[in-house]
XYZ file of C-alpha atoms in Angstrom:
588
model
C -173.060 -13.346 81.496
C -170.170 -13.860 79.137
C -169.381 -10.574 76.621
C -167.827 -11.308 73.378
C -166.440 -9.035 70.842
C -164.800 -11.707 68.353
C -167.831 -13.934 67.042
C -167.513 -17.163 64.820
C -170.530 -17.141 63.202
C -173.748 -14.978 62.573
C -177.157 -16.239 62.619
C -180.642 -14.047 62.931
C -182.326 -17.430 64.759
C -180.246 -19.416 66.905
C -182.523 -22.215 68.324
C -181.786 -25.000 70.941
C -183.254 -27.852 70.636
C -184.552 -30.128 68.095
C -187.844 -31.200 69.233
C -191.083 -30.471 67.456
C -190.839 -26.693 69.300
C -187.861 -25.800 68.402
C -187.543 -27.285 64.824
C -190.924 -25.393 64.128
C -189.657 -22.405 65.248
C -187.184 -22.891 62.568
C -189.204 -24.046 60.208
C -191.248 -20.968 60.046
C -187.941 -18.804 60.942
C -186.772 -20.083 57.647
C -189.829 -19.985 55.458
C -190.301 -16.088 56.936
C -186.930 -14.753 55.522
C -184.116 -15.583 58.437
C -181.216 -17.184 58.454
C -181.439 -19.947 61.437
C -179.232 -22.516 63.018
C -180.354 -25.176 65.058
C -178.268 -26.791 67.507
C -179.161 -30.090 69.650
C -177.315 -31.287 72.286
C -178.028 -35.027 71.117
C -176.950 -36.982 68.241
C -180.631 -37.549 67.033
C -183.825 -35.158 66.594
C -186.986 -35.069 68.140
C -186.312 -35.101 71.546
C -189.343 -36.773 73.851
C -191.890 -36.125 70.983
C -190.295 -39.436 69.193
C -192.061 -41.218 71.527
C -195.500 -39.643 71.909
C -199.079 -40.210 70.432
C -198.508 -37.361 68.313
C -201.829 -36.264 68.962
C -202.387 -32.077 68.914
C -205.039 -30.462 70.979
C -206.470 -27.366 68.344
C -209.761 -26.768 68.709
C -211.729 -25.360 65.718
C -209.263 -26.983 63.705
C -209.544 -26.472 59.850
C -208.758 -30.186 59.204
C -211.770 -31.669 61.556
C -214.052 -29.017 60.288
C -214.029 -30.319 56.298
C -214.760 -33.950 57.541
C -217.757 -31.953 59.107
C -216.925 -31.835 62.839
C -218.111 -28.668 63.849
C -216.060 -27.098 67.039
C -215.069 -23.416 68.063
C -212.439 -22.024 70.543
C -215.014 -19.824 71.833
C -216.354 -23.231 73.282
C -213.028 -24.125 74.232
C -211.655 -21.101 75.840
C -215.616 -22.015 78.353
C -213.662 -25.029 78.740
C -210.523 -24.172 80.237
C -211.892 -21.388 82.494
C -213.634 -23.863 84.064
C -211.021 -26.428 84.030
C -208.075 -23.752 84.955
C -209.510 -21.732 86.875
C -209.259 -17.978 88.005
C -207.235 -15.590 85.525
C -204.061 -16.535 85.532
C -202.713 -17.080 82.109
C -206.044 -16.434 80.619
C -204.301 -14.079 77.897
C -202.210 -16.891 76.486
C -204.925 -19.589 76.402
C -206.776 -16.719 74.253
C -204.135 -16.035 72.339
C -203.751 -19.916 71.951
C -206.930 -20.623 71.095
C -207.136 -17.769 68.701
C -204.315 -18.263 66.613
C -204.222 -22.125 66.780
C -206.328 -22.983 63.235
C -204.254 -20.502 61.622
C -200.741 -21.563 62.804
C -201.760 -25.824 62.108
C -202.781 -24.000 58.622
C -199.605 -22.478 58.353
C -197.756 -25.464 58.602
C -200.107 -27.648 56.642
C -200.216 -25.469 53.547
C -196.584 -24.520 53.274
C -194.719 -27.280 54.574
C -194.576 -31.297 54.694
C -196.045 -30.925 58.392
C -199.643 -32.299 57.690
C -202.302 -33.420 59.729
C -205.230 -35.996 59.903
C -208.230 -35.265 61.912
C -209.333 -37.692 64.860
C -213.120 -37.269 64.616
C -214.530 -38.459 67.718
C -211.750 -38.233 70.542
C -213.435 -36.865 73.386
C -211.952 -33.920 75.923
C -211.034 -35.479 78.907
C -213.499 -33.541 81.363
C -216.860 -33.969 79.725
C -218.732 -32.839 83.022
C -217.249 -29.170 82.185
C -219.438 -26.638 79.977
C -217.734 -26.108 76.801
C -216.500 -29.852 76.597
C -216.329 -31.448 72.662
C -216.347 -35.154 71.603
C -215.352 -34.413 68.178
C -213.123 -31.943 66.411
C -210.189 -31.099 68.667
C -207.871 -33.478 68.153
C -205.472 -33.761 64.961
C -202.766 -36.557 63.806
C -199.608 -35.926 61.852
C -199.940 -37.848 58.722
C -197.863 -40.910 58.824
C -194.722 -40.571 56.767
C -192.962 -42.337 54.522
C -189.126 -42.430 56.681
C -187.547 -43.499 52.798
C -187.839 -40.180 52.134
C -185.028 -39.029 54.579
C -182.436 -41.775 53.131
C -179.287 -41.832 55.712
C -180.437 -39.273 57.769
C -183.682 -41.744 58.781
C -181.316 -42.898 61.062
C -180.870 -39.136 62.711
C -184.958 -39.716 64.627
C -185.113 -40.798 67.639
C -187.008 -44.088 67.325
C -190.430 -45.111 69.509
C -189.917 -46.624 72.376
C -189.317 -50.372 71.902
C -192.864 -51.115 73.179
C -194.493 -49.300 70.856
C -192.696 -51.945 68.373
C -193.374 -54.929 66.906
C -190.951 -57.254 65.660
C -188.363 -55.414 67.210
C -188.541 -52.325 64.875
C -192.256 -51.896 63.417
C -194.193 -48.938 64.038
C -198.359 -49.524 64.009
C -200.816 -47.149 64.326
C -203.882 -47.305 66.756
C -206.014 -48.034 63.706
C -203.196 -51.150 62.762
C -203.933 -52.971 66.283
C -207.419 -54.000 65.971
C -206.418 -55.337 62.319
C -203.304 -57.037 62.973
C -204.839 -58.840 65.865
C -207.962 -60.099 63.457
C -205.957 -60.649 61.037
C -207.309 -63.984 60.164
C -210.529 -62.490 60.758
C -211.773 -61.664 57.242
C -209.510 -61.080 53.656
C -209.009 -57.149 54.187
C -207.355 -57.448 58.184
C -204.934 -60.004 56.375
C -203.984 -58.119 53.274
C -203.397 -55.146 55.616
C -201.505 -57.191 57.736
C -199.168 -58.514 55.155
C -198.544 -55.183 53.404
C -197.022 -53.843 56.945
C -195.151 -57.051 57.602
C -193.772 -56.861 53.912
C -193.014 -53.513 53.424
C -191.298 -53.985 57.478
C -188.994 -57.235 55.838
C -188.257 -54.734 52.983
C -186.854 -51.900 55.244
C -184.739 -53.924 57.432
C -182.313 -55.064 54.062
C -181.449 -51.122 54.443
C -182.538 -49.493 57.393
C -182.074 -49.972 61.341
C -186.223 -50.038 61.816
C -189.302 -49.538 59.613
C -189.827 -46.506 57.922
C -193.485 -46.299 57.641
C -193.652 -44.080 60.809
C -196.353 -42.819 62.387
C -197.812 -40.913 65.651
C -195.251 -38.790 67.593
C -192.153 -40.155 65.236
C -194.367 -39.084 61.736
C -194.167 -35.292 63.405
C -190.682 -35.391 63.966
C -189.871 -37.070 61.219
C -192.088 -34.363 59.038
C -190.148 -31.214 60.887
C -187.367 -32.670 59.956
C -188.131 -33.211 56.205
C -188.876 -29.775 55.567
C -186.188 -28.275 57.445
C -183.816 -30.577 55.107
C -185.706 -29.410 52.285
C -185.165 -25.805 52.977
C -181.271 -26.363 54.227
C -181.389 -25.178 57.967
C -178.498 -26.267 58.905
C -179.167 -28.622 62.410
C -175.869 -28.671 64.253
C -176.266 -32.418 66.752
C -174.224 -33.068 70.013
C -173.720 -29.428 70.007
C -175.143 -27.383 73.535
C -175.513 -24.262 73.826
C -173.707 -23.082 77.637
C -174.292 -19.590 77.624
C -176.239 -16.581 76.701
C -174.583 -13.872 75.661
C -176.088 -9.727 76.372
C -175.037 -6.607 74.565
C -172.149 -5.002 75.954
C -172.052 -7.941 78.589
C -174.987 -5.868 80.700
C -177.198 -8.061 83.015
C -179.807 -5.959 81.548
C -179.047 -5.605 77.575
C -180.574 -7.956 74.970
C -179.515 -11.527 74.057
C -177.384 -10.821 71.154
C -175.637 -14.133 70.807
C -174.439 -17.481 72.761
C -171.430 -19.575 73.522
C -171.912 -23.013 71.863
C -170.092 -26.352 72.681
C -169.408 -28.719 69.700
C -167.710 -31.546 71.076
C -164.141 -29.864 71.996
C -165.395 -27.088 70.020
C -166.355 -23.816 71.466
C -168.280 -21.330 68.840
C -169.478 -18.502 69.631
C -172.757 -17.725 67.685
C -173.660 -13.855 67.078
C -177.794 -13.689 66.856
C -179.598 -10.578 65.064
C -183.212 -11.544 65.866
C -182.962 -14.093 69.078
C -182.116 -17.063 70.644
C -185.160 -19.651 70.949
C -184.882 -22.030 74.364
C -186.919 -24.940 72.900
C -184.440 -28.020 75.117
C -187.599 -30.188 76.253
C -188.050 -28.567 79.607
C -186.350 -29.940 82.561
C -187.112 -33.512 83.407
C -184.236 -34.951 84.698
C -182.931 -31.947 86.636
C -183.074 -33.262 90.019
C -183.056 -29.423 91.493
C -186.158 -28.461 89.449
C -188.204 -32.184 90.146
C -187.706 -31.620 93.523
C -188.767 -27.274 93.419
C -192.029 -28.608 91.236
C -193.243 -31.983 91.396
C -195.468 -33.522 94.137
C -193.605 -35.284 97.184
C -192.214 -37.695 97.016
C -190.756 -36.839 94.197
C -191.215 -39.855 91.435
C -188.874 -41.718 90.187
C -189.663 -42.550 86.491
C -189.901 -40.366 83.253
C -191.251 -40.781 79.910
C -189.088 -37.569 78.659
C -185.817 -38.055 76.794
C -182.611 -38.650 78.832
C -181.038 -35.529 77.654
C -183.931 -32.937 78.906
C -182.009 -31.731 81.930
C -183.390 -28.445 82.044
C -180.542 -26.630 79.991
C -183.086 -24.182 78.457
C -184.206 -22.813 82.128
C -180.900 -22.834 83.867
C -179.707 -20.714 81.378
C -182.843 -18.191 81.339
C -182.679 -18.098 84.969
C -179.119 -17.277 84.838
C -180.285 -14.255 82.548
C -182.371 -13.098 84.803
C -185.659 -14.670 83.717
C -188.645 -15.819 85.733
C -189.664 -19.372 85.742
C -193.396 -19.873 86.504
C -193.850 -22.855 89.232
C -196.940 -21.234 90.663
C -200.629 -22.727 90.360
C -198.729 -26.018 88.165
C -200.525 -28.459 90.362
C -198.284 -31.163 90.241
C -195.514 -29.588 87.666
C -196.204 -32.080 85.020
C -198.264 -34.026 83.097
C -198.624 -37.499 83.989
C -199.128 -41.165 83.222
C -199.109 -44.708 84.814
C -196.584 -46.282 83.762
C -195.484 -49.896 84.432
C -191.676 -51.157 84.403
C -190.796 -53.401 81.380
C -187.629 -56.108 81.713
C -186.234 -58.088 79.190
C -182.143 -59.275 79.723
C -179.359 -58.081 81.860
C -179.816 -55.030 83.535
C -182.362 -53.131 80.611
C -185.488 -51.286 81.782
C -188.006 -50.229 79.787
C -191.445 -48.018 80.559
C -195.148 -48.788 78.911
C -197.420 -45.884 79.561
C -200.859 -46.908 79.896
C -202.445 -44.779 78.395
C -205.753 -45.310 76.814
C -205.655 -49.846 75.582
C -206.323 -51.495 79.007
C -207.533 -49.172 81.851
C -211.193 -48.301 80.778
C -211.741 -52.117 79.061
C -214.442 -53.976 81.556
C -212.523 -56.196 83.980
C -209.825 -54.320 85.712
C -209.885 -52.482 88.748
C -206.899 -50.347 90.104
C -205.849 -50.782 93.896
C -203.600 -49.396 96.548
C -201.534 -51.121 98.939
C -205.193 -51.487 100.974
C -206.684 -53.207 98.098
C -209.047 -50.189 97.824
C -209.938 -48.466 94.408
C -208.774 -45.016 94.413
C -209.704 -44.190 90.891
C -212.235 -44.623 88.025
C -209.708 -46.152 86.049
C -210.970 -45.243 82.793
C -209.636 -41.652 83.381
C -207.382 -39.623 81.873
C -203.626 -41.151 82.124
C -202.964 -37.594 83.639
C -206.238 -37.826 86.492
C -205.308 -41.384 87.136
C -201.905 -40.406 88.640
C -203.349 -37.818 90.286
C -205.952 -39.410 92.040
C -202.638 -41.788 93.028
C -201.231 -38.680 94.520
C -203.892 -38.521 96.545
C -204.535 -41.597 97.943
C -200.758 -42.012 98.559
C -201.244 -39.289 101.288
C -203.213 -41.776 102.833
C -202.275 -45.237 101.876
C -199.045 -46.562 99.996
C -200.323 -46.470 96.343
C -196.676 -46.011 94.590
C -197.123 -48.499 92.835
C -200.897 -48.985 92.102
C -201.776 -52.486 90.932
C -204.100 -53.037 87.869
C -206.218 -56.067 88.522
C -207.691 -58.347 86.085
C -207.930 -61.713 85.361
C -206.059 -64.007 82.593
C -209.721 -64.072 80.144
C -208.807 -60.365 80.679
C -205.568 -60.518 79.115
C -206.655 -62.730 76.325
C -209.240 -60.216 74.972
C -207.387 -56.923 75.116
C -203.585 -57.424 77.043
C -202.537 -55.591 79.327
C -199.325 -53.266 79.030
C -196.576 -55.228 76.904
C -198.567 -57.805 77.136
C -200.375 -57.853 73.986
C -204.130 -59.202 73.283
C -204.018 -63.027 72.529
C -201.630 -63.970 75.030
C -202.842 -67.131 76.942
C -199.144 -68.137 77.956
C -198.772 -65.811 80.802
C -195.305 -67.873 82.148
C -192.425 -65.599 80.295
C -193.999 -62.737 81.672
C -194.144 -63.347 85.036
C -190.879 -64.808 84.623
C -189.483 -61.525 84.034
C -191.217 -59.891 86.447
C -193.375 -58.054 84.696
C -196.809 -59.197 86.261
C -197.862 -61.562 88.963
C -200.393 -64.436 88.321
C -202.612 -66.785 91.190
C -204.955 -68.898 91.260
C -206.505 -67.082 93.810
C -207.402 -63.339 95.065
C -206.061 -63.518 98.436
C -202.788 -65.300 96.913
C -202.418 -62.755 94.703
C -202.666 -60.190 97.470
C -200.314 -61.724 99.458
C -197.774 -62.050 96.387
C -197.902 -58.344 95.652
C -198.068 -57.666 99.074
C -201.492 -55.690 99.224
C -204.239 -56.413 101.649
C -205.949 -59.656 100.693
C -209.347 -58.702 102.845
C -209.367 -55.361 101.285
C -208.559 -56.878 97.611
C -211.200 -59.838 98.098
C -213.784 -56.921 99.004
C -213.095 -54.569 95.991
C -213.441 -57.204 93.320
C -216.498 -58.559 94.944
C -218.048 -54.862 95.198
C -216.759 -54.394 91.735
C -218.483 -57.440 90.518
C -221.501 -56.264 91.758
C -221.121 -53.033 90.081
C -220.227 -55.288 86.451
C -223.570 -56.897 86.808
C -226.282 -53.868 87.425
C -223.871 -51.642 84.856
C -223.324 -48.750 87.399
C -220.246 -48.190 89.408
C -221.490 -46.603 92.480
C -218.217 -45.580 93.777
C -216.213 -44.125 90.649
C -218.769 -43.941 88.018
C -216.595 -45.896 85.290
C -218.122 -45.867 82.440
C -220.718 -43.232 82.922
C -218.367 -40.552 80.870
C -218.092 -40.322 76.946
C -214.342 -40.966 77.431
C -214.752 -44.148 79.610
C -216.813 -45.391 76.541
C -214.720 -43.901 73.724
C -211.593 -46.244 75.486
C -213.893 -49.017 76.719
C -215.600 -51.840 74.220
C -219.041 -51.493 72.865
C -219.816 -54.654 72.644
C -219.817 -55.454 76.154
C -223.648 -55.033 78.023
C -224.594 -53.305 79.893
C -221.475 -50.938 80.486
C -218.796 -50.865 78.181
C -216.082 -50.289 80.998
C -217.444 -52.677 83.329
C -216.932 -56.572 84.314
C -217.108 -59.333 86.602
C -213.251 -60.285 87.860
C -213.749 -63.648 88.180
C -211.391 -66.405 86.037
C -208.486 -67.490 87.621
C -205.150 -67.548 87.393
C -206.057 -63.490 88.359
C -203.348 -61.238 87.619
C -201.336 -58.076 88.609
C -199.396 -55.411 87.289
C -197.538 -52.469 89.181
C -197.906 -48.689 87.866
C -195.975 -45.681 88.983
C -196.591 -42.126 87.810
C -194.536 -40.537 85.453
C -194.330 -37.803 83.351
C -194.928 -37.365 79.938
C -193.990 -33.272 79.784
C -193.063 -30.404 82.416
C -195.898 -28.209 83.204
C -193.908 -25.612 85.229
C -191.508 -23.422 83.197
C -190.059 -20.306 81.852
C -192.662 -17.310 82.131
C -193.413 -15.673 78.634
C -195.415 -13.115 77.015
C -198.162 -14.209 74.289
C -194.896 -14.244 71.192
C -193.245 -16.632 73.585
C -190.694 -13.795 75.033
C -189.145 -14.526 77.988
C -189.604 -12.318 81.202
C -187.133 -11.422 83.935
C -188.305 -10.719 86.765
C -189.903 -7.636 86.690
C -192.546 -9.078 84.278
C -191.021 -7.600 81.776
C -189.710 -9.520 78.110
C -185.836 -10.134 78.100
C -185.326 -8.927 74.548
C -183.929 -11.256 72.712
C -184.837 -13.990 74.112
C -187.587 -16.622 73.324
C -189.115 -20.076 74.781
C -191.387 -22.548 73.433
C -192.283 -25.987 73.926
C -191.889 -27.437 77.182
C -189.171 -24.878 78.223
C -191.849 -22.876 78.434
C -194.535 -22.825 81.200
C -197.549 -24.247 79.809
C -201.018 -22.818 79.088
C -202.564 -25.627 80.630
C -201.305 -24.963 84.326
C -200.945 -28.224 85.240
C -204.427 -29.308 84.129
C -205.164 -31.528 81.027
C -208.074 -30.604 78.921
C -208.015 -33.111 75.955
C -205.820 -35.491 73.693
C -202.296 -33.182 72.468
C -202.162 -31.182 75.287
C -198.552 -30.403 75.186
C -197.914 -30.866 71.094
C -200.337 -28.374 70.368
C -199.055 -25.305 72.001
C -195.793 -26.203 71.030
C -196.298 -25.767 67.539
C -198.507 -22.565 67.900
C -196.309 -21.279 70.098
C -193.039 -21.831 68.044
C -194.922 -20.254 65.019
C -195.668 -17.038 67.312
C -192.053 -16.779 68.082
C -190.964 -17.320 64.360
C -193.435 -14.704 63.638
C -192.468 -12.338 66.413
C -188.435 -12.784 65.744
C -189.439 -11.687 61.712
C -191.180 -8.735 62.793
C -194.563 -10.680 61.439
C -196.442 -10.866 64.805
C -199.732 -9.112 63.311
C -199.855 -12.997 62.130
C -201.765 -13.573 65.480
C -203.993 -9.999 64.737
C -204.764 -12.046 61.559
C -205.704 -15.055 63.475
C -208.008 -13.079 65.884
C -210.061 -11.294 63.104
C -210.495 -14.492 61.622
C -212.211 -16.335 64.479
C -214.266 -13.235 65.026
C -215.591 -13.553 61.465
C -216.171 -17.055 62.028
C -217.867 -16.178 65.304
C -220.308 -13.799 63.329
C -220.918 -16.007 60.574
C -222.808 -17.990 62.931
């Protein structure tokens, strides 16, 4: 632990990382009375967040509860003891759940960080007491990227399949209006407002500014920290804490910052807030926390190497890997190619697993899954059947009428023209079942006998062996129109085709131990003053589990505005927060 008596500058907030944790922390920070820096150890903000849904888990959200969907974190916090389990952590989902409204209020009344509610977006374990349908879930508002000028080009831009045209963001609502878009007069004005205002932004920018999902947030943080002149320091690390008197056991008083050939050392009077996007591509840490064998792919951004725990841990701190399940939070996730040597990944998340006509195998040709689960139970459930049998990859099934009517990964709905696709590798097509088993080399007997069996289930309604479609999420992701399940099929028009999944993560569940203002502990279970985490540097609520749509967004933000809070000596903020859902409570 380096001691320093010269110092180069003086901050009160020294944060690292700009992701949607750590530029909230210094959002609020700044908006609370302290002086804070920000320093990201890429050249663009918003870290994995860019790429995300966007989506915020708050339950008893003010937003959902004016469009009149009525919710309460008392039901929630029924919720997550059952889906948790046992007490551990049970103080910081309360203190979650409690201050949650009031923190997404925070944000939405004093800064450009707004939401939208979702309305009907069900939990993702409706069998549990406590479940909701409606009211959890919250959207950033898209925004208008213009706004930003140059620095627009400063986000980190979507993943390219969640493009169009090579640069055009659309929102979930968009899809079913650009694909009818010759459908009736409103999908095509719609459609040619986006495709015009797209044409418009590429005379000046690199992609389309009307931004939305995980990019609007991002893009939103980084307004208002522009508008209040933090100053955000990019390709600058931070490489070392820095205690009081150099003691192993004094506060965090400062840190040792690298700015290209630039060392700066960085005197703090409040804290330094670990907010680096947890530790994803740290081989060490995959292999301490995640399942074996370890998986290969990630949805997290290349430069989340787990600074922000390697340099608790070398402060002493305590990083929780205990009762995580698998470490992470997961998705299927199937390989993209397009020239030379460029790979891409497409989570499937929610657009093709639960639609009727697609089963998910192993290397048996077995289901293993109801497949219109949660991206993070699917992978799971692969887990556990690759104990068993090879199921790394899993293989959606379908057939090409499948395709046509809602895609399947990159593949979008409409595509009859399979050919360039299988070209690339993406998918496999046959004109046969047991030719497509033998092609992707899975068992053609055990194939042959899980489509007919699944057939069977398409025609009564009822899946006997995974109950797809029985659950309000099944039918929230399936389609309505089709009798008598939505989420169910016959697999039966050749060519039938394949695609290979893997799991992968979409955020680190295992991380740095913290109090309930998002201090760090050492060892001893005791807070390293000084010190903060937040986001997925720290260890998450959830414990490996995933309760609902935003599971990792949400107590980002609420736990970045404790921190801010806690650093400005404003942490009866959260007292404020509990009195509030009491009254609530009694007013019922």
């Amino acid at each position: 632990m380096a001691q320093v008596t010269a110092w180069d500058a003086e901050v009160d907030l020294l944060v690292a990382g700009a992701g949607p944790g750590g530029m909230a922390a210094a959002l609020v920070g700044a908006l609370e009375g302290l002086e804070v820096m920000v320093c990201e150890k890429s050249g663009q903000i918003g870290g994995t967040a860019s790429t995300s849904a966007g989506t915020l888990w708050i339950p008893g959200n003010t937003q959902s509860r004016r469009a009149g969907y009525d919710d309460s974190p008392e039901q929630a916090e029924i919720y997550m003891d059952r889906l948790v389990g046992g007490t551990k952590g049970r103080d910081l989902r309360s203190v979650y759940l409690e201050t949650g409204p009031a923190a997404i209020d925070y944000y939405d009344t004093r800064t450009d960080v707004q939401f939208l509610p979702c309305g009907r977006h069900p939990d993702y374990q409706q069998n549990m007491a406590g479940a909701a349908v409606t009211g959890r879930a919250i959207v950033p508002k898209p925004f208008d990227g213009r706004l930003l000028g140059e620095d627009f080009r400063l986000v980190r831009p979507p993943i390219g399949e969640f493009m169009i045209f090579g640069g055009m963001m659309v929102g979930k609502d968009d899809i079913p209006r650009l694909i009818g878009r010759f459908k009736s007069a409103a999908n095509f004005t719609h459609s040619a407002k986006l495709f015009l205002r797209y044409l418009s932004d590429r005379l000046t920018y690199p992609r389309g500014t009307r931004i939305t999902m995980g990019n609007a947030l991002v893009a939103r943080l980084f307004y208002s920290l522009r508008k209040r002149k933090v100053p955000i320091r990019l390709d600058t690390a931070i490489r070392e804490l820095v205690r009081e008197d150099g003691r192993q056991d004094g506060r965090v008083v400062g840190a040792v910052v690298e700015s290209g050939d630039r060392t700066l050392r960085v005197r703090t009077r409040k804290g330094v807030v670990l907010a680096t996007g947890g530790f994803a591509h740290n081989r060490a840490f995959r292999q301490a926390f995640m399942p074996q064998p370890v998986p290969v792919h990630s949805l997290a951004c290349e430069t989340d190497t787990g600074d922000g725990l390697t340099l608790a841990q070398a402060a002493g701190a305590r990083i929780d890997g205990d009762q995580h399940r698998g470490g992470a939070f997961w998705t299927p996730v199937s390989v993209t190619r397009r020239t030379g040597n460029w790979r891409g990944l497409f989570p499937h998340l929610a657009l093709d697993r639960a639609k009727p006509g697609l089963i998910a195998v192993n290397a048996a040709g077995r289901r293993f899954v109801n497949e219109g689960a949660s991206y993070h139970d699917f992978v799971e459930a692969m887990f556990d059947s690759h104990k068993l049998v090879p199921t790394m990859p899993a293989w959606l099934i379908c057939d090409s009428a499948f395709v046509a009517k809602y895609g399947l990964g990159v593949v979008h709905p409409g595509t009859r023209n399979l050919a360039p696709h299988e070209k690339s590798g993406y998918l496999t097509t046959a004109p046969t079942l047991e030719e497509l088993a033998r092609k992707i080399g899975v068992d053609p007997a055990g194939l042959a006998d899980s489509v007919r069996r699944h057939n069977g289930f398409a025609r009564t309604g009822s899946d006997l062996d995974f109950g797809k479609g029985d659950s309000e999420l099944n039918r929230f992701n399936g389609d309505p129109e089709n009798k008598p399940n939505p989420c169910l099929k016959p697999i039966e028009a050749a060519p039938f085709v394949a695609v290979a999944v893997w799991p992968a993560e979409i955020a680190c569940s295992a991380g740095l131990a913290t109090d309930a203002d998002g201090q760090v502990l050492g060892e001893s279970g005791d807070p390293i003053q000084g010190l903060y985490a937040c986001g997925n540097d720290m260890a998450s609520i959830m414990a490996g589990t995933y309760p609902g749509p935003g599971t990792t967004l949400g107590p980002a933000l609420v736990f970045a505005y404790r921190v801010a809070m806690h650093a400005a000596g404003k942490s009866d903020a959260a007292g404020k927060a509990m009195a509030g859902r009491e009254e609530r409570a009694a007013a019922r």
